[in-house]
Amino acid sequence: MRLKLTLSYLGCAYAGWQIQADTPGTGTVQGELERALGSIAGHPVRVHGAGRTDSGVHAEGQVAHADVPDKPVDWRRALNAKLPRDIRVLSAEPVSGDFHARFDAVGKLYAYTLFSGSCPVSPRLEPFVWTTPPLDLASMAAAAGVLTGRHDFASFRNTGTPGSDTVREIWSIRHEAGLAGSFRCPENWPVSTWFFHGNGFLKQMVRNLMGVMVWAGLGRVAPDDVAACLAAKDRQAVPSPTAPARGLTLMRVEYPG
Amino acid sequence: MRLKLTLSYLGCAYAGWQIQADTPGTGTVQGELERALGSIAGHPVRVHGAGRTDSGVHAEGQVAHADVPDKPVDWRRALNAKLPRDIRVLSAEPVSGDFHARFDAVGKLYAYTLFSGSCPVSPRLEPFVWTTPPLDLASMAAAAGVLTGRHDFASFRNTGTPGSDTVREIWSIRHEAGLAGSFRCPENWPVSTWFFHGNGFLKQMVRNLMGVMVWAGLGRVAPDDVAACLAAKDRQAVPSPTAPARGLTLMRVEYPG
């Protein structure tokens, strides 16, 4: 039986989604899931995720699939009992045997949260935000406008990644006050979230886009510079840094229908 | 110069407040503070906390004092730059040289947060709640009524603690929907917080009080049993467990004036 798992996790304690060859079974979200599934199934179970989140990146709606034995088990409850408390299975549904979490995905929604003001005062906020000076929102929106659409994003993937297809389509880049997800912080805190919705994202692409948008908000690059960055198709041509992993959350993976 | 520090921290990663003789400087909140203060002062600095929170217990308003050199330093900013991100200095004010964080404290406010329903779905909530079945609020309030006031709380401190003065006064035990502190979760989540306000609390006392109140909410002890527990002055006479550390937050320490 194939299971479609929808997952929420905190990235802080993990070396990212993908299992590490040298330390299988520990330190990654995939490894923790495979260990929990294997102990219920009674044999090793491979997990396929929709995408590989980096170390420190959180998820509110990561999707994965796995083939498990036909047992009268409440998989969601059984997995949550075995998983560390910073990984939660939101749903575990039986799906068709040809469902593939990665290859069938047609869209993804990421959220990036900024604290744009003086030093944040709550440690509860720290694992979820990038702290920046105050930012000019209109310049950030102008940069977002340049980045939205179908482009070759070679300049915004991390250096050294193989793969030649670097064209992706971003449907929207949207700004909202507050945190991503279910929690709310006080309205007078300078916290806001940028939502990136598109058909797919290259490795570290959202963090690199957020980096150039924050540089725009600081007046260090103009919207025209952002267009030049895109046109260069070269990460070295982009003057802004990769935004820290901790501000990023994978909100949702979308499938046809 | 004596500094009064007001601190917020997440307890998850620490072996509690108090420095451990075998591993000074790491693994405790006091140790992290002493390391940060020492590196700014240029010599070892001792920190005195208002109380010793257990491993896993959080603080929104712990208070400590320390003697530091008279330097033109913004101590709050400098400390936050050196401390791990799960410990934040909310304020650092010069105080009179005879101020003592522990001996001068006249009141404390603790909060204990419960998730009383089916398995929580957000890993962001997990480090801050005790998950229980649905609870009868009227029975809990009745138990809280028995516990409020000036009592010998010997039955509600952890076993093996020395010290003979076990009389404390609880001014109020109050119930509110939602989380403790600045963050809000969705109103339809079964999350609520009990606030314990009193002149002082024995080691693990709030967690032991919460334990017996939850047992009352589950119908496992009656309010009369709670009175008998108090009267026994013996931890072994209390049938309920110590509530987990993770639900507890030290909200505030109070001083005269």
Short mmCIF file of C-alpha atoms in Angstrom, two decimals:
data_model
loop_
_atom_site.label_atom_id
_atom_site.label_comp_id
_atom_site.label_asym_id
_atom_site.label_seq_id
_atom_site.Cartn_x
_atom_site.Cartn_y
_atom_site.Cartn_z
CA MET A 1 0.00 0.00 0.00
CA ARG A 2 1.34 3.42 -0.92
CA LEU A 3 0.93 6.16 1.68
CA LYS A 4 0.93 9.90 0.99
CA LEU A 5 2.30 11.62 4.11
CA THR A 6 1.80 15.32 4.83
CA LEU A 7 4.38 16.53 7.33
CA SER A 8 5.17 19.48 9.51
CA TYR A 9 8.60 19.82 11.09
CA LEU A 10 11.06 22.23 12.64
CA GLY A 11 14.32 22.28 10.73
CA CYS A 12 16.53 23.48 13.61
CA ALA A 13 17.67 20.09 14.86
CA TYR A 14 18.17 18.41 11.48
CA ALA A 15 20.78 18.34 8.74
CA GLY A 16 17.92 18.90 6.31
CA TRP A 17 15.43 16.55 4.70
CA GLN A 18 17.69 14.20 2.83
CA ILE A 19 19.24 11.16 4.47
CA GLN A 20 23.03 11.39 4.75
CA ALA A 21 25.00 8.46 3.41
CA ASP A 22 27.41 8.52 6.37
CA THR A 23 24.76 8.69 9.11
CA PRO A 24 21.57 7.01 7.86
CA GLY A 25 18.69 7.00 10.29
CA THR A 26 19.68 9.99 12.35
CA GLY A 27 19.96 13.70 11.92
CA THR A 28 17.64 14.07 8.94
CA VAL A 29 13.88 14.26 8.61
CA GLN A 30 13.84 11.51 5.98
CA GLY A 31 16.00 9.33 8.24
CA GLU A 32 13.68 9.79 11.22
CA LEU A 33 10.66 8.92 9.06
CA GLU A 34 12.31 5.83 7.61
CA ARG A 35 13.23 4.66 11.09
CA ALA A 36 9.67 5.16 12.39
CA LEU A 37 8.05 3.54 9.33
CA GLY A 38 10.52 0.63 9.42
CA SER A 39 9.82 -0.10 13.07
CA ILE A 40 6.06 -0.28 12.39
CA ALA A 41 6.41 -2.19 9.10
CA GLY A 42 8.96 -4.65 10.48
CA HIS A 43 11.31 -4.12 7.53
CA PRO A 44 13.18 -1.19 5.96
CA VAL A 45 10.93 1.36 4.24
CA ARG A 46 12.17 4.00 1.80
CA VAL A 47 10.60 7.49 1.92
CA HIS A 48 10.44 9.78 -1.13
CA GLY A 49 9.97 13.47 -0.40
CA ALA A 50 8.54 16.14 -2.69
CA GLY A 51 11.67 18.21 -2.20
CA ARG A 52 14.81 18.41 -0.13
CA THR A 53 14.63 21.14 2.46
CA ASP A 54 18.00 22.43 3.71
CA SER A 55 19.20 22.19 7.29
CA GLY A 56 17.28 24.72 9.39
CA VAL A 57 14.39 25.06 6.91
CA HIS A 58 10.97 24.28 8.38
CA ALA A 59 7.89 22.68 6.83
CA GLU A 60 4.19 23.18 7.47
CA GLY A 61 3.15 20.94 4.57
CA GLN A 62 5.98 18.81 3.16
CA VAL A 63 4.71 15.76 1.24
CA ALA A 64 6.32 12.33 0.95
CA HIS A 65 5.30 8.85 -0.13
CA ALA A 66 6.27 5.39 1.07
CA ASP A 67 5.17 1.81 0.43
CA VAL A 68 4.02 0.08 3.61
CA PRO A 69 2.49 -3.31 4.39
CA ASP A 70 -1.31 -3.66 4.37
CA LYS A 71 -1.80 -3.65 8.13
CA PRO A 72 -4.73 -2.45 10.23
CA VAL A 73 -2.68 0.46 11.54
CA ASP A 74 -3.61 4.12 12.10
CA TRP A 75 -0.41 5.22 10.40
CA ARG A 76 -0.68 8.87 11.41
CA ARG A 77 -1.08 8.07 15.07
CA ALA A 78 1.50 5.26 15.06
CA LEU A 79 4.10 7.44 13.30
CA ASN A 80 3.51 10.40 15.60
CA ALA A 81 4.06 8.08 18.59
CA LYS A 82 7.45 7.02 17.21
CA LEU A 83 8.72 10.29 15.71
CA PRO A 84 10.58 13.01 17.60
CA ARG A 85 8.17 15.74 18.68
CA ASP A 86 9.58 18.27 16.20
CA ILE A 87 8.32 16.14 13.29
CA ARG A 88 4.56 15.64 13.08
CA VAL A 89 2.53 13.67 10.54
CA LEU A 90 -0.51 15.81 9.71
CA SER A 91 -2.11 13.14 7.50
CA ALA A 92 -1.31 9.68 6.15
CA GLU A 93 -3.62 8.68 3.29
CA PRO A 94 -3.55 5.60 1.06
CA VAL A 95 -2.95 6.63 -2.57
CA SER A 96 -2.65 4.97 -5.94
CA GLY A 97 0.51 2.89 -6.40
CA ASP A 98 1.76 5.24 -9.12
CA PHE A 99 1.62 8.41 -7.00
CA HIS A 100 5.06 10.00 -6.69
CA ALA A 101 5.56 12.83 -4.19
CA ARG A 102 8.32 14.47 -6.22
CA PHE A 103 7.51 13.79 -9.86
CA ASP A 104 3.77 14.48 -9.55
CA ALA A 105 4.18 17.82 -7.75
CA VAL A 106 3.01 20.74 -9.93
CA GLY A 107 3.44 23.63 -7.50
CA LYS A 108 5.01 24.68 -4.23
CA LEU A 109 4.39 27.47 -1.77
CA TYR A 110 7.26 28.71 0.37
CA ALA A 111 7.16 31.39 3.07
CA TYR A 112 10.07 33.52 4.24
CA THR A 113 9.72 35.50 7.47
CA LEU A 114 11.66 38.66 8.31
CA PHE A 115 12.07 40.59 11.54
CA SER A 116 12.91 44.05 10.20
CA GLY A 117 13.77 46.14 13.18
CA SER A 118 15.88 46.21 16.27
CA CYS A 119 17.01 43.06 18.05
CA PRO A 120 14.09 40.65 18.53
CA VAL A 121 13.15 40.21 22.14
CA SER A 122 11.59 36.76 22.08
CA PRO A 123 13.70 33.62 21.79
CA ARG A 124 10.53 31.86 20.58
CA LEU A 125 10.75 33.92 17.39
CA GLU A 126 14.45 33.40 16.70
CA PRO A 127 14.37 30.02 14.95
CA PHE A 128 11.85 31.36 12.40
CA VAL A 129 13.09 34.77 11.23
CA TRP A 130 15.92 36.60 9.52
CA THR A 131 16.62 39.80 11.47
CA THR A 132 17.33 42.78 9.20
CA PRO A 133 17.36 46.57 9.53
CA PRO A 134 14.13 48.35 8.53
CA LEU A 135 13.40 47.75 4.82
CA ASP A 136 11.78 49.77 2.05
CA LEU A 137 8.75 47.73 1.09
CA ALA A 138 8.12 49.43 -2.28
CA SER A 139 11.65 48.58 -3.48
CA MET A 140 11.19 44.99 -2.36
CA ALA A 141 7.88 44.75 -4.21
CA ALA A 142 9.52 46.19 -7.34
CA ALA A 143 12.25 43.54 -7.12
CA ALA A 144 9.58 40.87 -6.58
CA GLY A 145 7.84 42.11 -9.73
CA VAL A 146 11.02 41.62 -11.76
CA LEU A 147 11.45 38.07 -10.40
CA THR A 148 7.85 36.95 -10.91
CA GLY A 149 7.16 35.01 -14.10
CA ARG A 150 8.93 32.36 -16.17
CA HIS A 151 12.70 32.89 -16.07
CA ASP A 152 16.01 31.10 -16.19
CA PHE A 153 16.93 31.28 -12.49
CA ALA A 154 20.53 30.04 -12.89
CA SER A 155 21.71 33.16 -10.99
CA PHE A 156 19.60 32.20 -8.00
CA ARG A 157 20.53 28.60 -7.39
CA ASN A 158 23.39 27.69 -5.15
CA THR A 159 26.78 27.39 -6.78
CA GLY A 160 28.02 23.94 -7.64
CA THR A 161 24.61 22.35 -8.19
CA PRO A 162 24.54 20.14 -11.28
CA GLY A 163 21.55 20.06 -13.66
CA SER A 164 20.96 22.15 -16.74
CA ASP A 165 17.25 22.91 -16.58
CA THR A 166 17.18 26.11 -14.57
CA VAL A 167 13.94 27.56 -15.96
CA ARG A 168 11.12 27.88 -13.43
CA GLU A 169 7.90 29.86 -13.27
CA ILE A 170 7.04 31.95 -10.21
CA TRP A 171 3.32 32.64 -10.20
CA SER A 172 3.35 35.16 -7.38
CA ILE A 173 5.48 36.76 -4.66
CA ARG A 174 3.16 38.13 -2.01
CA HIS A 175 3.75 40.06 1.23
CA GLU A 176 1.78 39.74 4.49
CA ALA A 177 2.21 41.03 8.02
CA GLY A 178 3.02 38.47 10.71
CA LEU A 179 4.39 34.95 10.81
CA ALA A 180 3.82 32.10 8.36
CA GLY A 181 1.49 29.38 9.57
CA SER A 182 -0.88 29.09 12.51
CA PHE A 183 0.80 31.26 15.13
CA ARG A 184 0.41 34.99 15.58
CA CYS A 185 2.81 37.41 17.23
CA PRO A 186 1.92 40.90 18.48
CA GLU A 187 0.92 43.26 15.66
CA ASN A 188 3.39 45.93 16.74
CA TRP A 189 6.35 43.60 16.13
CA PRO A 190 8.09 44.30 12.79
CA VAL A 191 7.46 40.77 11.54
CA SER A 192 6.32 40.04 8.00
CA THR A 193 6.32 37.13 5.59
CA TRP A 194 6.95 36.86 1.86
CA PHE A 195 5.14 33.99 0.09
CA PHE A 196 6.74 32.50 -3.04
CA HIS A 197 4.36 30.43 -5.17
CA GLY A 198 5.57 28.67 -8.31
CA ASN A 199 5.89 25.47 -10.27
CA GLY A 200 9.21 24.57 -8.69
CA PHE A 201 12.32 26.02 -7.11
CA LEU A 202 16.02 25.28 -7.60
CA LYS A 203 18.28 24.46 -4.67
CA GLN A 204 18.41 27.48 -2.30
CA MET A 205 16.48 29.52 -4.88
CA VAL A 206 13.95 31.00 -2.44
CA ARG A 207 16.72 31.97 -0.02
CA ASN A 208 18.68 33.60 -2.87
CA LEU A 209 15.57 35.47 -4.10
CA MET A 210 14.90 36.67 -0.55
CA GLY A 211 18.52 37.78 -0.32
CA VAL A 212 18.27 40.03 -3.37
CA MET A 213 14.88 41.36 -2.29
CA VAL A 214 16.26 42.33 1.13
CA TRP A 215 19.22 43.98 -0.63
CA ALA A 216 16.63 45.93 -2.68
CA GLY A 217 14.83 46.88 0.55
CA LEU A 218 18.12 48.19 1.96
CA GLY A 219 18.76 50.25 -1.20
CA ARG A 220 21.83 48.22 -2.11
CA VAL A 221 20.44 47.02 -5.44
CA ALA A 222 17.88 48.69 -7.74
CA PRO A 223 15.11 46.80 -9.57
CA ASP A 224 17.15 47.20 -12.80
CA ASP A 225 20.07 45.49 -11.06
CA VAL A 226 17.74 42.59 -10.23
CA ALA A 227 16.90 42.23 -13.93
CA ALA A 228 20.61 42.26 -14.73
CA CYS A 229 21.20 39.56 -12.08
CA LEU A 230 18.57 37.35 -13.74
CA ALA A 231 20.00 37.99 -17.22
CA ALA A 232 23.54 37.09 -16.12
CA LYS A 233 22.56 33.47 -15.39
CA ASP A 234 25.51 33.35 -13.01
CA ARG A 235 25.31 33.23 -9.21
CA GLN A 236 28.59 35.21 -9.01
CA ALA A 237 26.86 38.16 -10.71
CA VAL A 238 24.45 38.59 -7.77
CA PRO A 239 25.79 40.95 -5.05
CA SER A 240 23.38 39.82 -2.32
CA PRO A 241 23.80 36.91 0.12
CA THR A 242 21.77 33.74 0.50
CA ALA A 243 19.14 34.39 3.19
CA PRO A 244 19.54 32.23 6.34
CA ALA A 245 17.72 28.90 6.32
CA ARG A 246 15.82 29.60 9.55
CA GLY A 247 13.40 32.13 8.00
CA LEU A 248 12.18 29.66 5.38
CA THR A 249 9.15 27.35 5.62
CA LEU A 250 7.81 24.97 2.96
CA MET A 251 4.09 25.66 3.33
CA ARG A 252 2.47 23.41 0.74
CA VAL A 253 3.15 21.03 -2.16
CA GLU A 254 0.50 20.98 -4.87
CA TYR A 255 -0.65 18.06 -7.04
CA PRO A 256 -3.08 17.92 -9.98
CA GLY A 257 -6.75 17.77 -9.03
CA MET B 1 28.46 48.19 38.91
CA ARG B 2 25.60 45.81 39.66
CA LEU B 3 23.34 44.89 36.73
CA LYS B 4 19.80 43.60 36.99
CA LEU B 5 19.18 41.37 33.97
CA THR B 6 15.71 40.38 32.80
CA LEU B 7 15.88 37.30 30.61
CA SER B 8 13.78 35.24 28.27
CA TYR B 9 14.90 31.77 27.22
CA LEU B 10 13.78 28.45 25.83
CA GLY B 11 14.56 25.63 28.23
CA CYS B 12 14.67 22.84 25.63
CA ALA B 13 18.40 22.89 24.95
CA TYR B 14 19.60 23.41 28.53
CA ALA B 15 20.15 21.33 31.63
CA GLY B 16 18.24 24.03 33.50
CA TRP B 17 19.28 27.37 34.93
CA GLN B 18 21.96 26.34 37.41
CA ILE B 19 25.55 25.84 36.38
CA GLN B 20 26.73 22.23 36.68
CA ALA B 21 29.93 21.64 38.62
CA ASP B 22 31.14 19.06 36.08
CA THR B 23 30.48 21.14 32.95
CA PRO B 24 30.75 24.83 33.87
CA GLY B 25 30.13 27.23 31.03
CA THR B 26 28.03 25.02 28.80
CA GLY B 27 24.64 23.42 28.88
CA THR B 28 23.02 25.76 31.40
CA VAL B 29 21.49 29.20 31.11
CA GLN B 30 23.60 30.53 33.98
CA GLY B 31 26.71 29.08 32.34
CA GLU B 32 25.96 30.74 29.00
CA LEU B 33 25.35 34.07 30.75
CA GLU B 34 28.56 33.85 32.77
CA ARG B 35 30.52 33.06 29.63
CA ALA B 36 29.02 36.01 27.74
CA LEU B 37 29.48 38.44 30.66
CA GLY B 38 33.03 37.22 31.25
CA SER B 39 34.04 37.75 27.66
CA ILE B 40 32.79 41.36 27.75
CA ALA B 41 34.15 42.10 31.24
CA GLY B 42 37.52 40.51 30.57
CA HIS B 43 37.40 38.45 33.78
CA PRO B 44 35.10 35.81 35.30
CA VAL B 45 31.67 37.14 36.33
CA ARG B 46 29.28 35.28 38.64
CA VAL B 47 25.53 35.45 37.89
CA HIS B 48 22.89 35.09 40.61
CA GLY B 49 19.42 34.08 39.41
CA ALA B 50 16.09 34.69 41.15
CA GLY B 51 15.35 30.98 40.92
CA ARG B 52 16.59 27.77 39.38
CA THR B 53 14.40 26.67 36.51
CA ASP B 54 14.58 22.94 35.68
CA SER B 55 15.80 21.52 32.40
CA GLY B 56 13.11 22.12 29.75
CA VAL B 57 11.42 24.95 31.68
CA HIS B 58 11.18 28.25 29.78
CA ALA B 59 11.34 31.85 30.98
CA GLU B 60 9.69 35.02 29.74
CA GLY B 61 10.94 37.10 32.64
CA GLN B 62 13.66 35.42 34.72
CA VAL B 63 15.73 37.93 36.71
CA ALA B 64 19.42 37.74 37.62
CA HIS B 65 22.10 40.08 38.92
CA ALA B 66 25.82 40.32 38.25
CA ASP B 67 28.65 42.72 39.10
CA VAL B 68 30.33 44.07 35.99
CA PRO B 69 33.07 46.64 35.35
CA ASP B 70 32.06 50.28 34.81
CA LYS B 71 32.48 50.33 31.04
CA PRO B 72 30.68 52.37 28.37
CA VAL B 73 28.93 49.26 27.10
CA ASP B 74 25.32 48.72 26.01
CA TRP B 75 25.15 45.54 28.07
CA ARG B 76 21.84 44.35 26.64
CA ARG B 77 23.02 44.60 23.05
CA ALA B 78 26.51 43.24 23.79
CA LEU B 79 25.14 40.25 25.70
CA ASN B 80 22.57 39.43 23.02
CA ALA B 81 25.35 39.47 20.43
CA LYS B 82 27.31 36.86 22.43
CA LEU B 83 24.49 34.66 23.74
CA PRO B 84 22.91 31.74 21.89
CA ARG B 85 19.73 32.83 20.13
CA ASP B 86 17.50 30.88 22.52
CA ILE B 87 18.58 33.13 25.41
CA ARG B 88 17.68 36.85 25.10
CA VAL B 89 18.38 39.70 27.47
CA LEU B 90 15.22 41.82 27.59
CA SER B 91 16.78 44.50 29.78
CA ALA B 92 20.04 45.20 31.61
CA GLU B 93 19.70 48.01 34.16
CA PRO B 94 22.19 49.31 36.70
CA VAL B 95 20.88 48.77 40.23
CA SER B 96 21.99 49.47 43.76
CA GLY B 97 24.94 47.37 44.94
CA ASP B 98 22.77 45.65 47.55
CA PHE B 99 20.12 44.40 45.09
CA HIS B 100 19.92 40.60 45.18
CA ALA B 101 17.88 38.81 42.50
CA ARG B 102 17.01 35.89 44.75
CA PHE B 103 16.78 37.29 48.27
CA ASP B 104 14.89 40.45 47.28
CA ALA B 105 12.22 38.64 45.23
CA VAL B 106 8.78 38.89 46.86
CA GLY B 107 6.63 37.17 44.23
CA LYS B 108 6.73 34.98 41.16
CA LEU B 109 4.32 34.27 38.34
CA TYR B 110 4.51 30.91 36.57
CA ALA B 111 2.42 29.74 33.62
CA TYR B 112 1.66 26.15 32.69
CA THR B 113 0.22 25.40 29.25
CA LEU B 114 -1.90 22.35 28.38
CA PHE B 115 -3.03 20.90 25.06
CA SER B 116 -6.13 19.01 26.14
CA GLY B 117 -7.31 17.12 23.12
CA SER B 118 -6.16 14.81 20.39
CA CYS B 119 -2.56 14.72 19.20
CA PRO B 120 -1.25 18.25 18.52
CA VAL B 121 -0.60 18.90 14.87
CA SER B 122 2.03 21.61 15.05
CA PRO B 123 5.61 20.86 16.04
CA ARG B 124 5.94 24.56 16.90
CA LEU B 125 3.62 23.95 19.85
CA GLU B 126 5.26 20.78 21.17
CA PRO B 127 8.09 22.29 23.24
CA PHE B 128 5.57 24.41 25.19
CA VAL B 129 2.67 22.14 26.16
CA TRP B 130 1.68 19.02 28.09
CA THR B 131 -0.73 17.01 25.96
CA THR B 132 -3.58 15.50 27.96
CA PRO B 133 -7.03 14.06 27.23
CA PRO B 134 -9.96 16.49 27.50
CA LEU B 135 -10.24 17.79 31.08
CA ASP B 136 -13.11 18.85 33.32
CA LEU B 137 -12.43 22.49 34.01
CA ALA B 138 -14.77 22.82 37.03
CA SER B 139 -12.95 20.01 38.85
CA MET B 140 -9.61 21.62 38.09
CA ALA B 141 -10.85 24.97 39.39
CA ALA B 142 -12.09 23.26 42.57
CA ALA B 143 -8.65 21.68 43.08
CA ALA B 144 -7.04 25.08 42.41
CA GLY B 145 -9.30 26.58 45.09
CA VAL B 146 -8.05 24.03 47.65
CA LEU B 147 -4.42 24.79 46.77
CA THR B 148 -4.71 28.58 46.83
CA GLY B 149 -3.65 30.27 50.05
CA ARG B 150 -0.94 29.83 52.66
CA HIS B 151 -0.09 26.15 53.10
CA ASP B 152 2.70 23.76 53.94
CA PHE B 153 3.43 22.45 50.44
CA ALA B 154 5.77 19.61 51.53
CA SER B 155 3.60 17.17 49.53
CA PHE B 156 4.24 19.15 46.36
CA ARG B 157 7.98 19.54 46.29
CA ASN B 158 10.18 16.96 44.65
CA THR B 159 11.38 14.12 46.81
CA GLY B 160 14.86 14.34 48.22
CA THR B 161 15.06 18.13 48.42
CA PRO B 162 16.59 19.35 51.68
CA GLY B 163 15.26 22.39 53.52
CA SER B 164 12.63 22.53 56.23
CA ASP B 165 10.64 25.67 55.41
CA THR B 166 7.97 24.33 53.07
CA VAL B 167 5.28 26.94 53.79
CA ARG B 168 4.41 29.14 50.82
CA GLU B 169 1.48 31.39 49.91
CA ILE B 170 -0.25 31.09 46.55
CA TRP B 171 -2.18 34.28 45.88
CA SER B 172 -4.04 33.00 42.84
CA ILE B 173 -4.35 30.16 40.33
CA ARG B 174 -6.01 31.53 37.21
CA HIS B 175 -7.06 29.91 33.92
CA GLU B 176 -6.93 31.50 30.44
CA ALA B 177 -7.41 30.24 26.90
CA GLY B 178 -4.34 30.14 24.66
CA LEU B 179 -0.60 30.17 25.17
CA ALA B 180 1.45 32.00 27.80
CA GLY B 181 3.37 35.02 26.53
CA SER B 182 3.27 36.99 23.30
CA PHE B 183 2.26 34.37 20.76
CA ARG B 184 -1.26 33.32 19.84
CA CYS B 185 -2.39 30.02 18.34
CA PRO B 186 -5.72 29.43 16.58
CA GLU B 187 -8.69 29.80 18.95
CA ASN B 188 -10.14 26.42 17.99
CA TRP B 189 -7.06 24.61 19.32
CA PRO B 190 -7.63 23.11 22.79
CA VAL B 191 -4.79 25.12 24.31
CA SER B 192 -5.06 26.81 27.69
CA THR B 193 -2.76 28.13 30.37
CA TRP B 194 -2.89 28.07 34.18
CA PHE B 195 -1.16 30.98 35.92
CA PHE B 196 0.29 30.39 39.41
CA HIS B 197 1.03 33.57 41.35
CA GLY B 198 2.58 33.42 44.80
CA ASN B 199 5.32 34.52 47.16
CA GLY B 200 7.59 31.63 46.21
CA PHE B 201 7.56 28.03 45.01
CA LEU B 202 9.46 24.94 46.16
CA LYS B 203 11.47 22.83 43.73
CA GLN B 204 9.09 21.34 41.10
CA MET B 205 6.13 22.67 43.10
CA VAL B 206 4.26 24.20 40.13
CA ARG B 207 4.72 21.02 38.10
CA ASN B 208 3.45 18.93 41.03
CA LEU B 209 0.45 21.24 41.54
CA MET B 210 -0.34 21.05 37.82
CA GLY B 211 -0.08 17.27 38.04
CA VAL B 212 -2.72 17.00 40.76
CA MET B 213 -4.97 19.54 39.01
CA VAL B 214 -4.82 17.53 35.76
CA TRP B 215 -5.62 14.39 37.78
CA ALA B 216 -8.63 16.27 39.16
CA GLY B 217 -9.63 17.23 35.61
CA LEU B 218 -9.48 13.56 34.61
CA GLY B 219 -11.66 12.58 37.59
CA ARG B 220 -8.86 10.58 39.20
CA VAL B 221 -8.75 12.67 42.37
CA ALA B 222 -11.55 14.68 44.02
CA PRO B 223 -11.07 18.13 45.59
CA ASP B 224 -11.27 16.43 49.02
CA ASP B 225 -8.37 14.18 47.97
CA VAL B 226 -6.37 17.29 47.11
CA ALA B 227 -6.94 18.61 50.63
CA ALA B 228 -5.80 15.26 52.01
CA CYS B 229 -2.67 15.42 49.83
CA LEU B 230 -1.80 18.84 51.27
CA ALA B 231 -2.47 17.65 54.84
CA ALA B 232 -0.22 14.59 54.43
CA LYS B 233 2.90 16.75 53.95
CA ASP B 234 4.42 13.82 52.09
CA ARG B 235 5.08 13.61 48.34
CA GLN B 236 4.41 9.85 48.46
CA ALA B 237 0.82 10.55 49.52
CA VAL B 238 0.05 12.31 46.21
CA PRO B 239 -1.23 9.91 43.51
CA SER B 240 -0.60 12.24 40.56
CA PRO B 241 2.64 12.66 38.55
CA THR B 242 4.92 15.66 38.19
CA ALA B 243 3.82 17.55 35.07
CA PRO B 244 6.47 17.63 32.28
CA ALA B 245 8.91 20.54 32.37
CA ARG B 246 8.13 21.68 28.82
CA GLY B 247 4.70 23.16 29.67
CA LEU B 248 6.14 25.49 32.32
CA THR B 249 7.26 29.10 31.86
CA LEU B 250 8.57 31.50 34.52
CA MET B 251 6.70 34.64 33.49
CA ARG B 252 7.81 37.24 36.02
CA VAL B 253 9.78 37.82 39.23
CA GLU B 254 8.48 40.58 41.47
CA TYR B 255 10.42 42.95 43.74
CA PRO B 256 9.25 45.56 46.24
CA GLY B 257 8.24 48.90 44.76
#
